[in-house]
Coordinates of N, CA, C and O and ligand atoms in Angstrom, one line a residue:
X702 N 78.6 84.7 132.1 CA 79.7 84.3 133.0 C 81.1 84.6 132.3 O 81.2 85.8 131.9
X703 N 82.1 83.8 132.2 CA 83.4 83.9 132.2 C 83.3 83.1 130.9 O 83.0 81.9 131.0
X704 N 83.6 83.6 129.8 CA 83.7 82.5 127.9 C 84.7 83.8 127.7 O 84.3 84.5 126.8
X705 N 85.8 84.2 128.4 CA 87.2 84.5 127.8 C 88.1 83.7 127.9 O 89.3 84.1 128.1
X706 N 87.9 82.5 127.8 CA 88.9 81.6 128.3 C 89.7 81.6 126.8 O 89.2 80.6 126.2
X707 N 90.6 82.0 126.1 CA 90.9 81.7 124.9 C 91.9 81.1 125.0 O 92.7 81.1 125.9
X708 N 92.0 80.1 123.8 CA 93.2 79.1 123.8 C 94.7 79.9 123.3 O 95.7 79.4 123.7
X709 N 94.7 81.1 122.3 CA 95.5 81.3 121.7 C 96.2 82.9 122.7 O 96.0 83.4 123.8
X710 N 96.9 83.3 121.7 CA 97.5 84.7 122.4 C 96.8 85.4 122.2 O 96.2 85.2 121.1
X711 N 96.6 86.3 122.8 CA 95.6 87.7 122.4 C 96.4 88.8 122.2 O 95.8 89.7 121.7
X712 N 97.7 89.0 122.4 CA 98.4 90.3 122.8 C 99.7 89.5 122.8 O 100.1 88.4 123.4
X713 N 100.5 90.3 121.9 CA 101.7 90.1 122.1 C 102.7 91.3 121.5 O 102.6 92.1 120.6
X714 N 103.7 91.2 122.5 CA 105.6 92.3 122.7 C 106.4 92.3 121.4 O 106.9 91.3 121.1
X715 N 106.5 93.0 121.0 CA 107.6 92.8 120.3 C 109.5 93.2 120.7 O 110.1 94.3 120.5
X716 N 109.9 92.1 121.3 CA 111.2 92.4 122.2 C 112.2 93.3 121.7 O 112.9 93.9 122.4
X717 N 112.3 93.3 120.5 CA 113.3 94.7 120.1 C 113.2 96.1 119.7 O 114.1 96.9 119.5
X718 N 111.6 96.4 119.7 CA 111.2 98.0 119.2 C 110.2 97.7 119.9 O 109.4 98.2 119.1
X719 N 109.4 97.2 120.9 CA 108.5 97.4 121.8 C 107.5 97.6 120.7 O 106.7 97.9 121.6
X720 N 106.9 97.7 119.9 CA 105.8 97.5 118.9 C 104.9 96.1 120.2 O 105.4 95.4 121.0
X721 N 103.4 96.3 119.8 CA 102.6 96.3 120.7 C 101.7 95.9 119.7 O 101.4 96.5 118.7
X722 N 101.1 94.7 120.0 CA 99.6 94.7 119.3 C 98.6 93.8 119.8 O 98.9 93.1 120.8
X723 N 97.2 93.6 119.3 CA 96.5 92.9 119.6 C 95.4 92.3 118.5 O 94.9 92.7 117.5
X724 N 95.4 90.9 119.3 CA 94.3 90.3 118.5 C 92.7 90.4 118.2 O 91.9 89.8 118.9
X725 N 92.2 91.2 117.0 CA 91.4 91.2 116.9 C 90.2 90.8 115.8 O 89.8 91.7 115.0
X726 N 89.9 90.0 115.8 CA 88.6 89.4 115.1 C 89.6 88.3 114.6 O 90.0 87.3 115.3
X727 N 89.8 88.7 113.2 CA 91.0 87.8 112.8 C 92.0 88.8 112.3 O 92.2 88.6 111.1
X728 N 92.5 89.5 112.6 CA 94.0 90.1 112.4 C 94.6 90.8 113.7 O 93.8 91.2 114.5
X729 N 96.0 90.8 113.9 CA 96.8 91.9 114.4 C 96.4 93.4 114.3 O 96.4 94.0 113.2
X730 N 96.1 93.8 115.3 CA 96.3 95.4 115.6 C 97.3 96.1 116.5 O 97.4 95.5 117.6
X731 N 97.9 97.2 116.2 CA 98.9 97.9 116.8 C 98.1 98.2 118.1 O 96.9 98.2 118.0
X732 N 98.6 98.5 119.2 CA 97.5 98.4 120.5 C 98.2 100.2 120.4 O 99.4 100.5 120.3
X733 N 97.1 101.0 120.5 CA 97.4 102.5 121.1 C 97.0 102.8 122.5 O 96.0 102.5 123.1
X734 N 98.3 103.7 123.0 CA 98.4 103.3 124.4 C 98.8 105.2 124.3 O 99.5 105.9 123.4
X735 N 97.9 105.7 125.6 CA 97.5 107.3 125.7 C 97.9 107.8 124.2 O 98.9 108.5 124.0
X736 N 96.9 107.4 122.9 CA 96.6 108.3 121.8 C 98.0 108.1 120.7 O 98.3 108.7 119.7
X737 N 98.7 106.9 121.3 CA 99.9 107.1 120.8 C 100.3 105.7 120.4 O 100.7 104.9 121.2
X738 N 100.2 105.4 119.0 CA 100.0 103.5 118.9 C 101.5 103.4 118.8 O 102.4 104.3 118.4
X739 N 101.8 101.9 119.4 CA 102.9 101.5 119.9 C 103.7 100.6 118.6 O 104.3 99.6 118.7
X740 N 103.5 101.2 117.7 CA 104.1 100.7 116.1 C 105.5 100.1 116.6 O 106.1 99.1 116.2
X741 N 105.7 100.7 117.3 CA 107.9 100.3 117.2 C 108.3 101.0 115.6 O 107.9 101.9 115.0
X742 N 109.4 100.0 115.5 CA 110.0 100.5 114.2 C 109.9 99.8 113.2 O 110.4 98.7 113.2
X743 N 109.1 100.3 112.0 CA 109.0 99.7 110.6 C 109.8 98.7 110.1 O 109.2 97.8 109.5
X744 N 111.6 98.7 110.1 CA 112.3 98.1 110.0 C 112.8 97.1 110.8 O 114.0 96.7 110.6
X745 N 111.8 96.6 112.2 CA 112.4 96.0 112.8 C 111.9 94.3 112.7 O 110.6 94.0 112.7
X746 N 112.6 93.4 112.7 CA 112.3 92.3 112.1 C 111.5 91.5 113.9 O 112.1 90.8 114.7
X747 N 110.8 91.8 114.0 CA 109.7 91.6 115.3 C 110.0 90.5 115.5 O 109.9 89.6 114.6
X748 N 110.5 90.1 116.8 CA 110.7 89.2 117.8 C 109.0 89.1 119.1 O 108.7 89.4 120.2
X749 N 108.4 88.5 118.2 CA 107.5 88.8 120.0 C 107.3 87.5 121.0 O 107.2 86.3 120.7
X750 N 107.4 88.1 122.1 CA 107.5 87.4 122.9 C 106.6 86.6 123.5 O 106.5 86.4 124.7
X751 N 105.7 86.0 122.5 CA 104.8 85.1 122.7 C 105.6 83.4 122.1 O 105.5 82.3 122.6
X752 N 106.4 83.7 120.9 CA 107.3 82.8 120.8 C 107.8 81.8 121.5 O 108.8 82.0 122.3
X753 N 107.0 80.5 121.2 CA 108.1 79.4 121.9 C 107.6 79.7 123.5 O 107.9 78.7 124.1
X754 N 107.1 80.5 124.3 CA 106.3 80.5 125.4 C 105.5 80.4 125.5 O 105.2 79.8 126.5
X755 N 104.3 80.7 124.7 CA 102.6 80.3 125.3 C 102.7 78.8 125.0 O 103.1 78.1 124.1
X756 N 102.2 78.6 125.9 CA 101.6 77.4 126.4 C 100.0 77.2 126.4 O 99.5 77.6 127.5
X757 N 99.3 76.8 125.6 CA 97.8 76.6 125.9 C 97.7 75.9 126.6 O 98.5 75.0 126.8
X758 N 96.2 76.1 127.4 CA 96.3 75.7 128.6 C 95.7 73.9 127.8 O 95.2 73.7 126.7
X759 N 96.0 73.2 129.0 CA 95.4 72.1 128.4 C 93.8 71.9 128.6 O 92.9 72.5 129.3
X760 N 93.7 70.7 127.8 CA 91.8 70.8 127.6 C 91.4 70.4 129.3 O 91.8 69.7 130.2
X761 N 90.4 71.5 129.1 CA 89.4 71.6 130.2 C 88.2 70.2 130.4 O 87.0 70.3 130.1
X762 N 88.8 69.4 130.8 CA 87.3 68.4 130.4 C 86.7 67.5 132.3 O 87.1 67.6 133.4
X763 N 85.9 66.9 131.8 CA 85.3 66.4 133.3 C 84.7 67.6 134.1 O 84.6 67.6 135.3
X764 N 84.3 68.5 133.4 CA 83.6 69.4 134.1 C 82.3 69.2 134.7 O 81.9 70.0 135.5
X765 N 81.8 68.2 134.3 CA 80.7 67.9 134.5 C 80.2 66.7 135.7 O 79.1 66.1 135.6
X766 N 81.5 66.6 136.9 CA 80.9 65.7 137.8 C 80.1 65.9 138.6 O 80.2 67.0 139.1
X767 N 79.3 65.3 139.0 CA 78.3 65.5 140.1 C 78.5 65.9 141.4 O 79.6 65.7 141.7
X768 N 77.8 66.4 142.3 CA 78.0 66.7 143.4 C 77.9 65.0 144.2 O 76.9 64.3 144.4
X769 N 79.4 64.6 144.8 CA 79.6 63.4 145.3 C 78.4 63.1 146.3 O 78.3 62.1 146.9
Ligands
LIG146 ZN1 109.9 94.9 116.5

């Protein structure tokens, strides 16, 4: 079924050099996009835009009521 429910960011912007990456296993990767990874700029002190907005969703619970 559907077990992507993840609590955390998977992907996140970086708002001043567009640098791009993604979560995977346990580290950050640059996400390459048509053959061409979205590094941004070496010197740029990364703002991403996951900051201070994600919101996890809150706990999923009582899933389990009966059919009334
Ligand atoms: Zn940046």
């Amino acid at each position: 079924m559907d077990d992507v429910r993840l609590r955390k960011p998977t992907e996140r912007n970086c708002e001043r050099c567009g640098r791009q990456e993604r979560w995977t296993d346990d580290s950050w990767r640059v996400v390459t996009i048509d053959g061409e990874r979205a590094t941004g700029s070496p010197y740029c002190i990364h703002e991403w835009d996951i900051d201070g907005t994600f919101l996890p969703f809150e706990a999923i619970d009582g899933g389990e009521q009966a059919d009334a």
